[in-house]
mmCIF file of C-alpha atoms in Angstrom:
data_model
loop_
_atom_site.group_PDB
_atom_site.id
_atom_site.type_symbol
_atom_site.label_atom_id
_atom_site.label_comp_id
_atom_site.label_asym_id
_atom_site.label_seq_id
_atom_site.Cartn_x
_atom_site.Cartn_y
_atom_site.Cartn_z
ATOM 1 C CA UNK A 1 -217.006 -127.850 20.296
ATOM 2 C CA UNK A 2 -216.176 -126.766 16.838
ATOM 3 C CA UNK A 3 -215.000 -130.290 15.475
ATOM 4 C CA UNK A 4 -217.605 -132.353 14.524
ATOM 5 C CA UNK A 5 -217.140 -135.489 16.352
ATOM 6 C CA UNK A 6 -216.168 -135.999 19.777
ATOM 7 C CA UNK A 7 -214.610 -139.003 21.697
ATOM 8 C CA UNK A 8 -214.094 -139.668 25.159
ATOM 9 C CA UNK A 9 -213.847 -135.852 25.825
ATOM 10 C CA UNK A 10 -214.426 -134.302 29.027
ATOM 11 C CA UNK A 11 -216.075 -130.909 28.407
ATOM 12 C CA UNK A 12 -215.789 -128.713 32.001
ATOM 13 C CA UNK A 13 -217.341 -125.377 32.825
ATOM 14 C CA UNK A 14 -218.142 -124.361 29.083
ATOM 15 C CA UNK A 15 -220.406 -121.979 28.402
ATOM 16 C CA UNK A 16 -221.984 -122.084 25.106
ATOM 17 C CA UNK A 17 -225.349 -120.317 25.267
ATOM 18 C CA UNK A 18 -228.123 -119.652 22.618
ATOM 19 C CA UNK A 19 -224.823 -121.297 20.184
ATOM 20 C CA UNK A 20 -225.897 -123.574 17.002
ATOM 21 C CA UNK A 21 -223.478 -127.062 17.824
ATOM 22 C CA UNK A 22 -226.009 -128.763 15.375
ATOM 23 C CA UNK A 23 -224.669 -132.148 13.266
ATOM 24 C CA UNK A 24 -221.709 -133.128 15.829
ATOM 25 C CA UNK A 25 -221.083 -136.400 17.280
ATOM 26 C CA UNK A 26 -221.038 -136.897 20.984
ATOM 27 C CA UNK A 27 -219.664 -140.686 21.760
ATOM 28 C CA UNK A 28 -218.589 -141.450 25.849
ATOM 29 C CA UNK A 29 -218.276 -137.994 26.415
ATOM 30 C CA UNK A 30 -218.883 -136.242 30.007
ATOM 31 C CA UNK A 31 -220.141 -132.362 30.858
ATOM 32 C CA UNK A 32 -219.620 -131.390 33.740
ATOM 33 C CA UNK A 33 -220.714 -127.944 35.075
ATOM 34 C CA UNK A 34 -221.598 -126.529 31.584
ATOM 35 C CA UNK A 35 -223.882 -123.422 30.674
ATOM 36 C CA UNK A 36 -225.792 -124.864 27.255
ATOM 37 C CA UNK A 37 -229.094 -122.734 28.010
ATOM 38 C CA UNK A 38 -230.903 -122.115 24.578
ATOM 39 C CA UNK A 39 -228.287 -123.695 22.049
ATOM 40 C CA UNK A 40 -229.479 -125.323 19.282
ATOM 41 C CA UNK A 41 -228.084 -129.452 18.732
ATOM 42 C CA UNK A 42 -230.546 -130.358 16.216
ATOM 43 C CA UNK A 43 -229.197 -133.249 14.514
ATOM 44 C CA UNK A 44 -226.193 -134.118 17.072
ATOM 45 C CA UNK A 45 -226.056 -137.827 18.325
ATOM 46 C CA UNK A 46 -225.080 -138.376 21.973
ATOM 47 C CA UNK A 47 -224.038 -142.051 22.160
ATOM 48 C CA UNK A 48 -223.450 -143.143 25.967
ATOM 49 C CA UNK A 49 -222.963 -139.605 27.147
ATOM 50 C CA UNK A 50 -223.400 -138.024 31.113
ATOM 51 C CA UNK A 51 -224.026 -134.915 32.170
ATOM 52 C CA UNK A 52 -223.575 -133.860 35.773
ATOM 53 C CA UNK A 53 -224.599 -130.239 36.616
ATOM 54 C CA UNK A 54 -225.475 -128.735 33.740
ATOM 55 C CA UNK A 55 -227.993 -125.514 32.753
ATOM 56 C CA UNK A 56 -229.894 -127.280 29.629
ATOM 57 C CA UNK A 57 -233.011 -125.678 29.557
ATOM 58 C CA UNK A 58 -234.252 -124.598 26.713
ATOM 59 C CA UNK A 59 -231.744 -126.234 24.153
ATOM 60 C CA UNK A 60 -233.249 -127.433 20.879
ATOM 61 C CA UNK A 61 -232.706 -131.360 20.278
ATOM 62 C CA UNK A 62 -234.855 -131.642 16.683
ATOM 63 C CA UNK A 63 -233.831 -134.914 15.464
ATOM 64 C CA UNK A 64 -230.873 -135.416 18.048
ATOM 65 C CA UNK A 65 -230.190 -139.137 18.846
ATOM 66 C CA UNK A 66 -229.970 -139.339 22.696
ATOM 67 C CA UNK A 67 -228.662 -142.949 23.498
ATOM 68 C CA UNK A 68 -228.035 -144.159 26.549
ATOM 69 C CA UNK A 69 -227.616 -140.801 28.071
ATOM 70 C CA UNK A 70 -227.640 -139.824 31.830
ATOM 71 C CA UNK A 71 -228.163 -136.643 33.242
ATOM 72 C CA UNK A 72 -227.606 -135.620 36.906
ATOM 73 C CA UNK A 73 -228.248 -132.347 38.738
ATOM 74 C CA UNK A 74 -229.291 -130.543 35.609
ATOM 75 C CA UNK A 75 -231.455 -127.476 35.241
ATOM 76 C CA UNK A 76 -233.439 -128.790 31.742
ATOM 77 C CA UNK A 77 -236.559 -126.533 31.725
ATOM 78 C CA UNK A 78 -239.029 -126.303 28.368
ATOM 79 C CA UNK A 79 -236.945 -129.147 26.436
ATOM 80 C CA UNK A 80 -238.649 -130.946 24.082
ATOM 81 C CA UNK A 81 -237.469 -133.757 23.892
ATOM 82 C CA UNK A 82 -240.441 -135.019 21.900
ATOM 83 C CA UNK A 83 -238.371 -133.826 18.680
ATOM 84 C CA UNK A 84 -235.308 -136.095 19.576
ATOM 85 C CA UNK A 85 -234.839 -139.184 16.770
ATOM 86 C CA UNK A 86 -236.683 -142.223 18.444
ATOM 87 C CA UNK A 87 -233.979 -144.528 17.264
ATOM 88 C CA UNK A 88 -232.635 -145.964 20.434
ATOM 89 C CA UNK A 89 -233.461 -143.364 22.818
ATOM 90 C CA UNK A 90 -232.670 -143.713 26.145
ATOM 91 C CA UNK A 91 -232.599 -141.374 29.019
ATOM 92 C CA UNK A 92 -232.058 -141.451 33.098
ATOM 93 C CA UNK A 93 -232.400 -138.584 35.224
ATOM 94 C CA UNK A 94 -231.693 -138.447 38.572
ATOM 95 C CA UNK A 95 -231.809 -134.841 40.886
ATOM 96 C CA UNK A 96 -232.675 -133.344 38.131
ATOM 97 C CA UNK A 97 -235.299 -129.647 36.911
ATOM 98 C CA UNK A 98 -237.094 -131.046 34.116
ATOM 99 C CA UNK A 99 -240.236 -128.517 34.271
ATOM 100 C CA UNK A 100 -242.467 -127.788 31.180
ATOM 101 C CA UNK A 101 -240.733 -130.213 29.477
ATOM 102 C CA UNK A 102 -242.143 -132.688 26.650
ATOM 103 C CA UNK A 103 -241.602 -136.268 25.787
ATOM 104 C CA UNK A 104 -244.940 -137.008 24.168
ATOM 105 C CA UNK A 105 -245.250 -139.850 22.177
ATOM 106 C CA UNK A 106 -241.475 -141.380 23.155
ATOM 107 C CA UNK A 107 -240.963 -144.899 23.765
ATOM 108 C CA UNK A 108 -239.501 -144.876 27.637
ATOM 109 C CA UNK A 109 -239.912 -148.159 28.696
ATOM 110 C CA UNK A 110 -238.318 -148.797 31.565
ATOM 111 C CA UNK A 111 -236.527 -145.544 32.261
ATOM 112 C CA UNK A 112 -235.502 -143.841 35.732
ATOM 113 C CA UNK A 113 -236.238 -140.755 36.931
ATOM 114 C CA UNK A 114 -235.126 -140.263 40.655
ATOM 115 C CA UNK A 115 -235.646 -137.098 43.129
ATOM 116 C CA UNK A 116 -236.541 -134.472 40.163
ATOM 117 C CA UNK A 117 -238.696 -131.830 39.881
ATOM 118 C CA UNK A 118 -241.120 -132.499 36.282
ATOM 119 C CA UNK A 119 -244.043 -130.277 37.114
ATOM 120 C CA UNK A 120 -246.164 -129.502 33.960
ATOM 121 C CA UNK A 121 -244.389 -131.985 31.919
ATOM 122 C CA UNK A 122 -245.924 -133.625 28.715
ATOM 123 C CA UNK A 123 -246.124 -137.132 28.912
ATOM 124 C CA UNK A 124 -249.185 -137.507 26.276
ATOM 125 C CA UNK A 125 -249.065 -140.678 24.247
ATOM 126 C CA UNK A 126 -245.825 -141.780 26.070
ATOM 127 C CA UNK A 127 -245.133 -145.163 26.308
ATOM 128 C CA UNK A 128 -243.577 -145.188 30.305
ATOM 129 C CA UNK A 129 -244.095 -149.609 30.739
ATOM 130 C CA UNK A 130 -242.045 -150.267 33.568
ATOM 131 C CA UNK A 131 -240.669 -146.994 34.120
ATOM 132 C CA UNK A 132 -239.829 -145.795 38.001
ATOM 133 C CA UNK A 133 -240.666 -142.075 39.095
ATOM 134 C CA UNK A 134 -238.667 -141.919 42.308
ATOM 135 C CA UNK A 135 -239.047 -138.911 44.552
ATOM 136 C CA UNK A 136 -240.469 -137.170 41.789
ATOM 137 C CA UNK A 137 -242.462 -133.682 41.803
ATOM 138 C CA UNK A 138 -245.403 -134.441 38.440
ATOM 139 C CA UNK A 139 -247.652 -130.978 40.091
ATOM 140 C CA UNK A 140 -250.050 -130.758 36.745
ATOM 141 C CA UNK A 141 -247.684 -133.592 34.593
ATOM 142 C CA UNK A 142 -250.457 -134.355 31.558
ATOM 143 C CA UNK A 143 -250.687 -137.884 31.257
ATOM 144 C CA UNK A 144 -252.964 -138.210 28.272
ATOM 145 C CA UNK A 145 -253.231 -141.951 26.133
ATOM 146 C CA UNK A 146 -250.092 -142.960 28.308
ATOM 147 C CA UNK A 147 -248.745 -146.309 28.979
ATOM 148 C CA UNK A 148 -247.995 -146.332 32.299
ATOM 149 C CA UNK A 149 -248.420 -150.627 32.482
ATOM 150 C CA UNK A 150 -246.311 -151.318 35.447
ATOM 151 C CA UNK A 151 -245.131 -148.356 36.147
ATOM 152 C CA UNK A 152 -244.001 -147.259 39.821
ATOM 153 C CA UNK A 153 -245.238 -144.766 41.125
ATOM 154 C CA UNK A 154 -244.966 -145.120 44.843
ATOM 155 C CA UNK A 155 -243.015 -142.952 45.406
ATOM 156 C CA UNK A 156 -243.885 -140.128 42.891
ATOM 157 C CA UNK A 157 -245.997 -137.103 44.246
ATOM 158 C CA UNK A 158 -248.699 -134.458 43.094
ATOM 159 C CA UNK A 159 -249.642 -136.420 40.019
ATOM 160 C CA UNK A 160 -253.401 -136.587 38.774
ATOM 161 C CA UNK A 161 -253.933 -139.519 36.549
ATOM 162 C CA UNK A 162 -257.119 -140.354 34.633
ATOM 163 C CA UNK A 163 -257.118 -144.315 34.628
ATOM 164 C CA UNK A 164 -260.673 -143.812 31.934
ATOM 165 C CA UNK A 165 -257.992 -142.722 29.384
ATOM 166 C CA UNK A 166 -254.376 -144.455 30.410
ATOM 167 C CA UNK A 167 -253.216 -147.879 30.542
ATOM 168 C CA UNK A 168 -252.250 -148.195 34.150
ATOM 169 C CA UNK A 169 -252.402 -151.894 34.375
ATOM 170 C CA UNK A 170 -250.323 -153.118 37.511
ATOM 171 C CA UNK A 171 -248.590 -149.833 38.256
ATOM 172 C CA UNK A 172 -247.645 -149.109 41.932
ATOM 173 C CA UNK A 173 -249.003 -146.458 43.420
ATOM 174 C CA UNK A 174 -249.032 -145.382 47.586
ATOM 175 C CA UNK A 175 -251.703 -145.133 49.373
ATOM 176 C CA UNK A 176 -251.189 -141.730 50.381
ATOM 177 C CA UNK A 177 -251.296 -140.663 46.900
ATOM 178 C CA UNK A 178 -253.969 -142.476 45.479
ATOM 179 C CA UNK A 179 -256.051 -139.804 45.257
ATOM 180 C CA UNK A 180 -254.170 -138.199 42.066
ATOM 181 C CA UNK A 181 -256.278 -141.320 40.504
ATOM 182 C CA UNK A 182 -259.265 -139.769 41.162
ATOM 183 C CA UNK A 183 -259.086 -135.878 41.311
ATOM 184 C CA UNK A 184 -261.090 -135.894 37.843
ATOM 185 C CA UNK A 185 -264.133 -137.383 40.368
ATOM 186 C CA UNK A 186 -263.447 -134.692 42.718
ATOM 187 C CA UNK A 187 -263.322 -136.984 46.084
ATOM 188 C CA UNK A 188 -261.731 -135.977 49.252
ATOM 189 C CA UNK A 189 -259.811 -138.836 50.658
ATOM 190 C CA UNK A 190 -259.685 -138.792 54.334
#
């Protein structure tokens, strides 16, 4: 990962942890397998980039441009990626660890997130319109000033939602876990 832009490259089983990669270029690239934990990519760009069972928690993204990036079966514990650029962002996860992460104030309109685990996550002032949370784990998630405007959440789990303070506007939400809208009233659905 020494050269500063990379294209098309299929990086396998590296380990590269508390490293500084920061300024490269990621464009079509694939990891697969790779130990990042704690390494610094502070000003990288990942342009149309997967990563399929990786260990990303904890890696610093301060002004990183993720676009169009997917991530499957990674552990990506305590990132914020509230610091990445806003231009373009774009994210999907799917099976993925994404406790005590952050993405306040990010424009995610529309994105994916499918059978993870995002307990304690930061979604304050996060703009989530039309975003799906499929299978997902959001045990004590802060929603706080979200837009959550047709957002699905039917089939998301242990979430507590204050509708006083977000914009949930024609999001989908089961029956069985309708209650996370009111926990703040402290009701007992039976």
């Amino acid at each position: 990962m020494k050269e500063t832009v990379h294209l098309g490259k299929t990086f396998s089983k590296v380990i590269y942890t508390e490293e500084s990669v920061e300024k490269r270029e990621f464009e079509n690239c694939t990891f697969i397998d790779c130990d990042l934990y704690g390494s610094n990519f502070s000003q990288s760009q990942f342009i149309d980039c997967s990563f399929k069972g990786c260990n990303l928690s904890m890696i610093k993204l301060n002004g990183a441009g993720l676009k169009n990036v997917t991530f499957e079966s990674c552990k990506m514990m305590g990132v914020g990626f509230d610091y990445c650029d806003d231009f373009l962002f774009e994210v999907q996860f799917n099976d993925c660890t994404l406790d005590f992460a952050s993405f306040a104030r990010k424009k995610m309109q529309k994105t994916k997130f499918t059978n993870s685990s995002m307990q304690e996550v930061n979604f304050s002032e996060t703009d989530l319109t039309k975003a799906i949370f499929e299978e997902i784990n959001l045990n004590r998630a802060l929603f706080n000033r979200t837009i959550l405007v047709e957002a699905d959440f039917s089939k998301a789990y242990n979430f507590s939602i204050d509708p006083e303070i977000n914009s949930i506007k024609k999001a989908k939400f089961s029956l069985k876990d309708a209650g996370g809208l009111l926990e703040k009233y402290n009701l007992k659905l039976v």
